[in-house]
Amino acid sequence: GADFYNNALKRTTTTDLTAEEIHTIGLSEVDRIHNEMRLIMTKVGFEGDLAEFFVFMRNDKQFYYAADEAGKTRYLKEATQIIDTMKSRLDDLFITKPKADLIVKRVEAFREKSAGKVFYQRPAPDGSRPGSYYANLYDMEAMPTYQMEALAYHEGIPGHHMQIALKQELENIPKFRKFGGYTAYSEGWGLYSEMIPKEIGFYQDPYSDFGRLAMELWRACRLVVDTGMHVKKWTREEGIEYYVTNTPNAKSDAVKMVERHAVMPSQATAYKIGMLKIVELREKAKVDLGEKFDIRKFHDVVLTNGAVPLNVLENMVNDYIAAAK
């Protein structure tokens, strides 16, 4: 069992981090994000502790649009505005951009009951179909407005569309790098992409910034619970309890996640480990290059080589630093 899990962690994270190290990283990230959430709680003048704030964010009607056609149309319109505004700022962050466009779509009625909350569909490689950011409006109570920004950045731009559409358009690399993937790389980029817009002035609404943190917190808790279950022998109930206590998410989310850890050991650790590695490499490049550091060139290194394991990405960033020096 232990050997199987350690091998699974290596395959998922494409790093040499041990289960204990991943567990500790998770606990420290949960603490940090909780503290950032407390700052937002103060900013919006909420009276009470963090657990009470979670209940307020989960239940208050101001954060949900009506479940009628008008509410759903409003959601799609605002999601489209978020994507369009971000498109206008891409030159601040990227040199190479995908040729394929990105559109926002509602999940079709025939599959909305069983489909995920939001997802990205890659464009056709021949350019005949754009990339699509799908929003599932079947249950409007699962789509709080404060998550709208972070979801659009993760699934659309600068997230999966920048990474997946771009790699498909690359030339002179093998097909497995154009069309294959490593979860730690692609989902690490997706989670990193929720953060970058904040650095250039987005998430002006503090509740929207809370939504960003809530999504990052969920991924940090995954590190704790996945390793907790498989190494520390936590029960199913202990795993569910950790999510319910430490996040604003509904209990049903926690149950689904714990069952995912049970049947897909290690898979859910990819997101946060991938994001942390990209941030760590960026900080290293910033320190080593000083005034020569250009975030657009750094993003080019990350995105214009196709899908790679994180240890390979580290080598590529080190090569970029050496060349830039």
Short mmCIF file of N, CA and C in Angstrom, two decimals, residues 9-86:
data_model
loop_
_atom_site.label_atom_id
_atom_site.label_comp_id
_atom_site.label_asym_id
_atom_site.label_seq_id
_atom_site.Cartn_x
_atom_site.Cartn_y
_atom_site.Cartn_z
N LEU A 9 2.16 9.19 -6.02
CA LEU A 9 2.50 10.60 -5.77
C LEU A 9 3.56 11.09 -6.74
N LYS A 10 4.57 10.26 -6.97
CA LYS A 10 5.65 10.63 -7.90
C LYS A 10 5.09 10.85 -9.31
N ARG A 11 4.21 9.94 -9.73
CA ARG A 11 3.62 10.03 -11.07
C ARG A 11 2.74 11.27 -11.20
N THR A 12 1.96 11.53 -10.15
CA THR A 12 1.01 12.65 -10.19
C THR A 12 1.72 13.99 -10.13
N THR A 13 2.65 14.13 -9.16
CA THR A 13 3.26 15.45 -8.95
C THR A 13 4.46 15.68 -9.86
N THR A 14 5.02 14.61 -10.43
CA THR A 14 6.26 14.67 -11.22
C THR A 14 7.37 15.39 -10.45
N THR A 15 7.38 15.17 -9.11
CA THR A 15 8.45 15.71 -8.25
C THR A 15 8.90 14.58 -7.32
N ASP A 16 9.89 14.88 -6.46
CA ASP A 16 10.35 13.90 -5.48
C ASP A 16 9.82 14.19 -4.08
N LEU A 17 8.76 14.99 -3.99
CA LEU A 17 8.21 15.31 -2.67
C LEU A 17 7.63 14.06 -2.01
N THR A 18 7.89 13.90 -0.70
CA THR A 18 7.32 12.76 0.02
C THR A 18 5.91 13.10 0.49
N ALA A 19 5.18 12.05 0.90
CA ALA A 19 3.81 12.25 1.40
C ALA A 19 3.82 13.19 2.61
N GLU A 20 4.81 13.00 3.50
CA GLU A 20 4.90 13.85 4.71
C GLU A 20 5.12 15.31 4.32
N GLU A 21 6.00 15.53 3.35
CA GLU A 21 6.28 16.91 2.90
C GLU A 21 5.02 17.53 2.30
N ILE A 22 4.30 16.76 1.51
CA ILE A 22 3.08 17.27 0.87
C ILE A 22 2.03 17.60 1.94
N HIS A 23 1.92 16.74 2.94
CA HIS A 23 0.96 16.97 4.04
C HIS A 23 1.29 18.28 4.76
N THR A 24 2.58 18.48 5.06
CA THR A 24 3.02 19.69 5.76
C THR A 24 2.80 20.94 4.92
N ILE A 25 3.10 20.85 3.62
CA ILE A 25 2.87 21.99 2.71
C ILE A 25 1.37 22.34 2.75
N GLY A 26 0.53 21.32 2.70
CA GLY A 26 -0.92 21.54 2.72
C GLY A 26 -1.36 22.28 3.97
N LEU A 27 -0.90 21.83 5.13
CA LEU A 27 -1.28 22.47 6.40
C LEU A 27 -0.84 23.93 6.43
N SER A 28 0.38 24.18 5.94
CA SER A 28 0.90 25.55 5.98
C SER A 28 0.14 26.46 5.01
N GLU A 29 -0.24 25.93 3.83
CA GLU A 29 -1.02 26.71 2.87
C GLU A 29 -2.43 27.00 3.40
N VAL A 30 -3.04 26.02 4.06
CA VAL A 30 -4.38 26.22 4.64
C VAL A 30 -4.33 27.37 5.66
N ASP A 31 -3.31 27.36 6.51
CA ASP A 31 -3.13 28.44 7.50
C ASP A 31 -2.99 29.81 6.83
N ARG A 32 -2.12 29.87 5.83
CA ARG A 32 -1.87 31.14 5.14
C ARG A 32 -3.15 31.68 4.50
N ILE A 33 -3.89 30.79 3.82
CA ILE A 33 -5.10 31.24 3.12
C ILE A 33 -6.19 31.66 4.12
N HIS A 34 -6.30 30.91 5.23
CA HIS A 34 -7.26 31.31 6.28
C HIS A 34 -6.96 32.74 6.76
N ASN A 35 -5.69 33.05 6.93
CA ASN A 35 -5.32 34.40 7.40
C ASN A 35 -5.67 35.46 6.36
N GLU A 36 -5.46 35.16 5.07
CA GLU A 36 -5.84 36.12 4.02
C GLU A 36 -7.35 36.32 3.99
N MET A 37 -8.08 35.24 4.27
CA MET A 37 -9.55 35.34 4.31
C MET A 37 -10.02 36.21 5.48
N ARG A 38 -9.30 36.12 6.59
CA ARG A 38 -9.66 36.95 7.75
C ARG A 38 -9.49 38.44 7.43
N LEU A 39 -8.49 38.76 6.62
CA LEU A 39 -8.30 40.16 6.20
C LEU A 39 -9.50 40.64 5.39
N ILE A 40 -10.01 39.77 4.50
CA ILE A 40 -11.18 40.13 3.70
C ILE A 40 -12.40 40.30 4.60
N MET A 41 -12.52 39.41 5.58
CA MET A 41 -13.63 39.47 6.54
C MET A 41 -13.65 40.84 7.24
N THR A 42 -12.46 41.31 7.62
CA THR A 42 -12.34 42.63 8.26
C THR A 42 -12.71 43.72 7.27
N LYS A 43 -12.21 43.59 6.04
CA LYS A 43 -12.44 44.61 5.00
C LYS A 43 -13.94 44.82 4.73
N VAL A 44 -14.71 43.71 4.72
CA VAL A 44 -16.14 43.85 4.42
C VAL A 44 -16.98 44.09 5.68
N GLY A 45 -16.28 44.18 6.85
CA GLY A 45 -16.98 44.51 8.09
C GLY A 45 -17.84 43.39 8.66
N PHE A 46 -17.43 42.14 8.42
CA PHE A 46 -18.21 41.01 8.96
C PHE A 46 -17.90 40.81 10.44
N GLU A 47 -18.95 40.69 11.23
CA GLU A 47 -18.78 40.44 12.68
C GLU A 47 -18.90 38.95 12.92
N GLY A 48 -17.86 38.34 13.45
CA GLY A 48 -17.92 36.90 13.72
C GLY A 48 -16.59 36.25 13.37
N ASP A 49 -16.52 34.92 13.54
CA ASP A 49 -15.26 34.23 13.24
C ASP A 49 -15.29 33.67 11.82
N LEU A 50 -14.20 33.02 11.43
CA LEU A 50 -14.06 32.55 10.05
C LEU A 50 -15.13 31.50 9.71
N ALA A 51 -15.42 30.61 10.66
CA ALA A 51 -16.44 29.57 10.41
C ALA A 51 -17.80 30.22 10.12
N GLU A 52 -18.12 31.28 10.85
CA GLU A 52 -19.40 31.98 10.63
C GLU A 52 -19.38 32.71 9.28
N PHE A 53 -18.21 33.23 8.92
CA PHE A 53 -18.08 33.90 7.61
C PHE A 53 -18.31 32.89 6.48
N PHE A 54 -17.78 31.67 6.67
CA PHE A 54 -17.99 30.61 5.66
C PHE A 54 -19.49 30.35 5.47
N VAL A 55 -20.23 30.27 6.58
CA VAL A 55 -21.67 30.01 6.51
C VAL A 55 -22.37 31.16 5.76
N PHE A 56 -21.97 32.39 6.08
CA PHE A 56 -22.54 33.57 5.42
C PHE A 56 -22.27 33.52 3.92
N MET A 57 -21.04 33.23 3.52
CA MET A 57 -20.67 33.18 2.09
C MET A 57 -21.42 32.05 1.37
N ARG A 58 -21.67 30.96 2.10
CA ARG A 58 -22.34 29.80 1.50
C ARG A 58 -23.83 30.06 1.29
N ASN A 59 -24.43 30.81 2.20
CA ASN A 59 -25.90 30.88 2.23
C ASN A 59 -26.51 32.22 1.83
N ASP A 60 -25.76 33.31 1.88
CA ASP A 60 -26.39 34.61 1.67
C ASP A 60 -26.88 34.77 0.22
N LYS A 61 -28.12 35.17 0.09
CA LYS A 61 -28.78 35.24 -1.24
C LYS A 61 -28.12 36.25 -2.18
N GLN A 62 -27.40 37.25 -1.64
CA GLN A 62 -26.81 38.26 -2.52
C GLN A 62 -25.78 37.66 -3.48
N PHE A 63 -25.26 36.47 -3.17
CA PHE A 63 -24.20 35.87 -3.98
C PHE A 63 -24.72 34.91 -5.06
N TYR A 64 -26.03 34.87 -5.25
CA TYR A 64 -26.59 33.92 -6.21
C TYR A 64 -27.59 34.62 -7.12
N TYR A 65 -27.53 34.31 -8.40
CA TYR A 65 -28.51 34.82 -9.34
C TYR A 65 -29.72 33.89 -9.35
N ALA A 66 -30.85 34.43 -9.76
CA ALA A 66 -32.09 33.64 -9.81
C ALA A 66 -31.93 32.45 -10.75
N ALA A 67 -32.66 31.38 -10.45
CA ALA A 67 -32.56 30.15 -11.25
C ALA A 67 -33.44 30.21 -12.50
N ASP A 68 -33.92 31.42 -12.86
CA ASP A 68 -34.73 31.54 -14.07
C ASP A 68 -33.84 31.93 -15.26
N GLU A 69 -34.46 32.05 -16.43
CA GLU A 69 -33.67 32.36 -17.64
C GLU A 69 -32.94 33.71 -17.53
N ALA A 70 -33.59 34.67 -16.87
CA ALA A 70 -32.96 36.00 -16.72
C ALA A 70 -31.68 35.88 -15.89
N GLY A 71 -31.73 35.11 -14.81
CA GLY A 71 -30.56 34.92 -13.95
C GLY A 71 -29.44 34.21 -14.68
N LYS A 72 -29.80 33.20 -15.47
CA LYS A 72 -28.80 32.42 -16.20
C LYS A 72 -28.17 33.26 -17.33
N THR A 73 -29.00 34.05 -17.99
CA THR A 73 -28.48 34.93 -19.05
C THR A 73 -27.52 35.95 -18.46
N ARG A 74 -27.88 36.48 -17.29
CA ARG A 74 -27.02 37.47 -16.62
C ARG A 74 -25.65 36.85 -16.28
N TYR A 75 -25.69 35.60 -15.79
CA TYR A 75 -24.43 34.93 -15.43
C TYR A 75 -23.53 34.80 -16.66
N LEU A 76 -24.09 34.32 -17.77
CA LEU A 76 -23.30 34.13 -19.00
C LEU A 76 -22.76 35.45 -19.53
N LYS A 77 -23.58 36.49 -19.45
CA LYS A 77 -23.17 37.80 -19.95
C LYS A 77 -21.98 38.32 -19.14
N GLU A 78 -22.06 38.18 -17.82
CA GLU A 78 -20.97 38.68 -16.96
C GLU A 78 -19.70 37.83 -17.11
N ALA A 79 -19.87 36.52 -17.28
CA ALA A 79 -18.70 35.65 -17.49
C ALA A 79 -18.00 36.04 -18.80
N THR A 80 -18.79 36.37 -19.82
CA THR A 80 -18.23 36.79 -21.11
C THR A 80 -17.47 38.12 -20.95
N GLN A 81 -18.04 39.03 -20.16
CA GLN A 81 -17.36 40.33 -19.92
C GLN A 81 -16.01 40.12 -19.23
N ILE A 82 -15.98 39.19 -18.27
CA ILE A 82 -14.73 38.89 -17.54
C ILE A 82 -13.66 38.40 -18.52
N ILE A 83 -14.06 37.46 -19.39
CA ILE A 83 -13.12 36.91 -20.39
C ILE A 83 -12.66 38.01 -21.35
N ASP A 84 -13.61 38.83 -21.82
CA ASP A 84 -13.26 39.88 -22.79
C ASP A 84 -12.32 40.92 -22.19
N THR A 85 -12.54 41.27 -20.92
CA THR A 85 -11.66 42.23 -20.25
C THR A 85 -10.26 41.65 -20.11
N MET A 86 -10.19 40.37 -19.78
CA MET A 86 -8.89 39.72 -19.62
C MET A 86 -8.16 39.64 -20.97
#
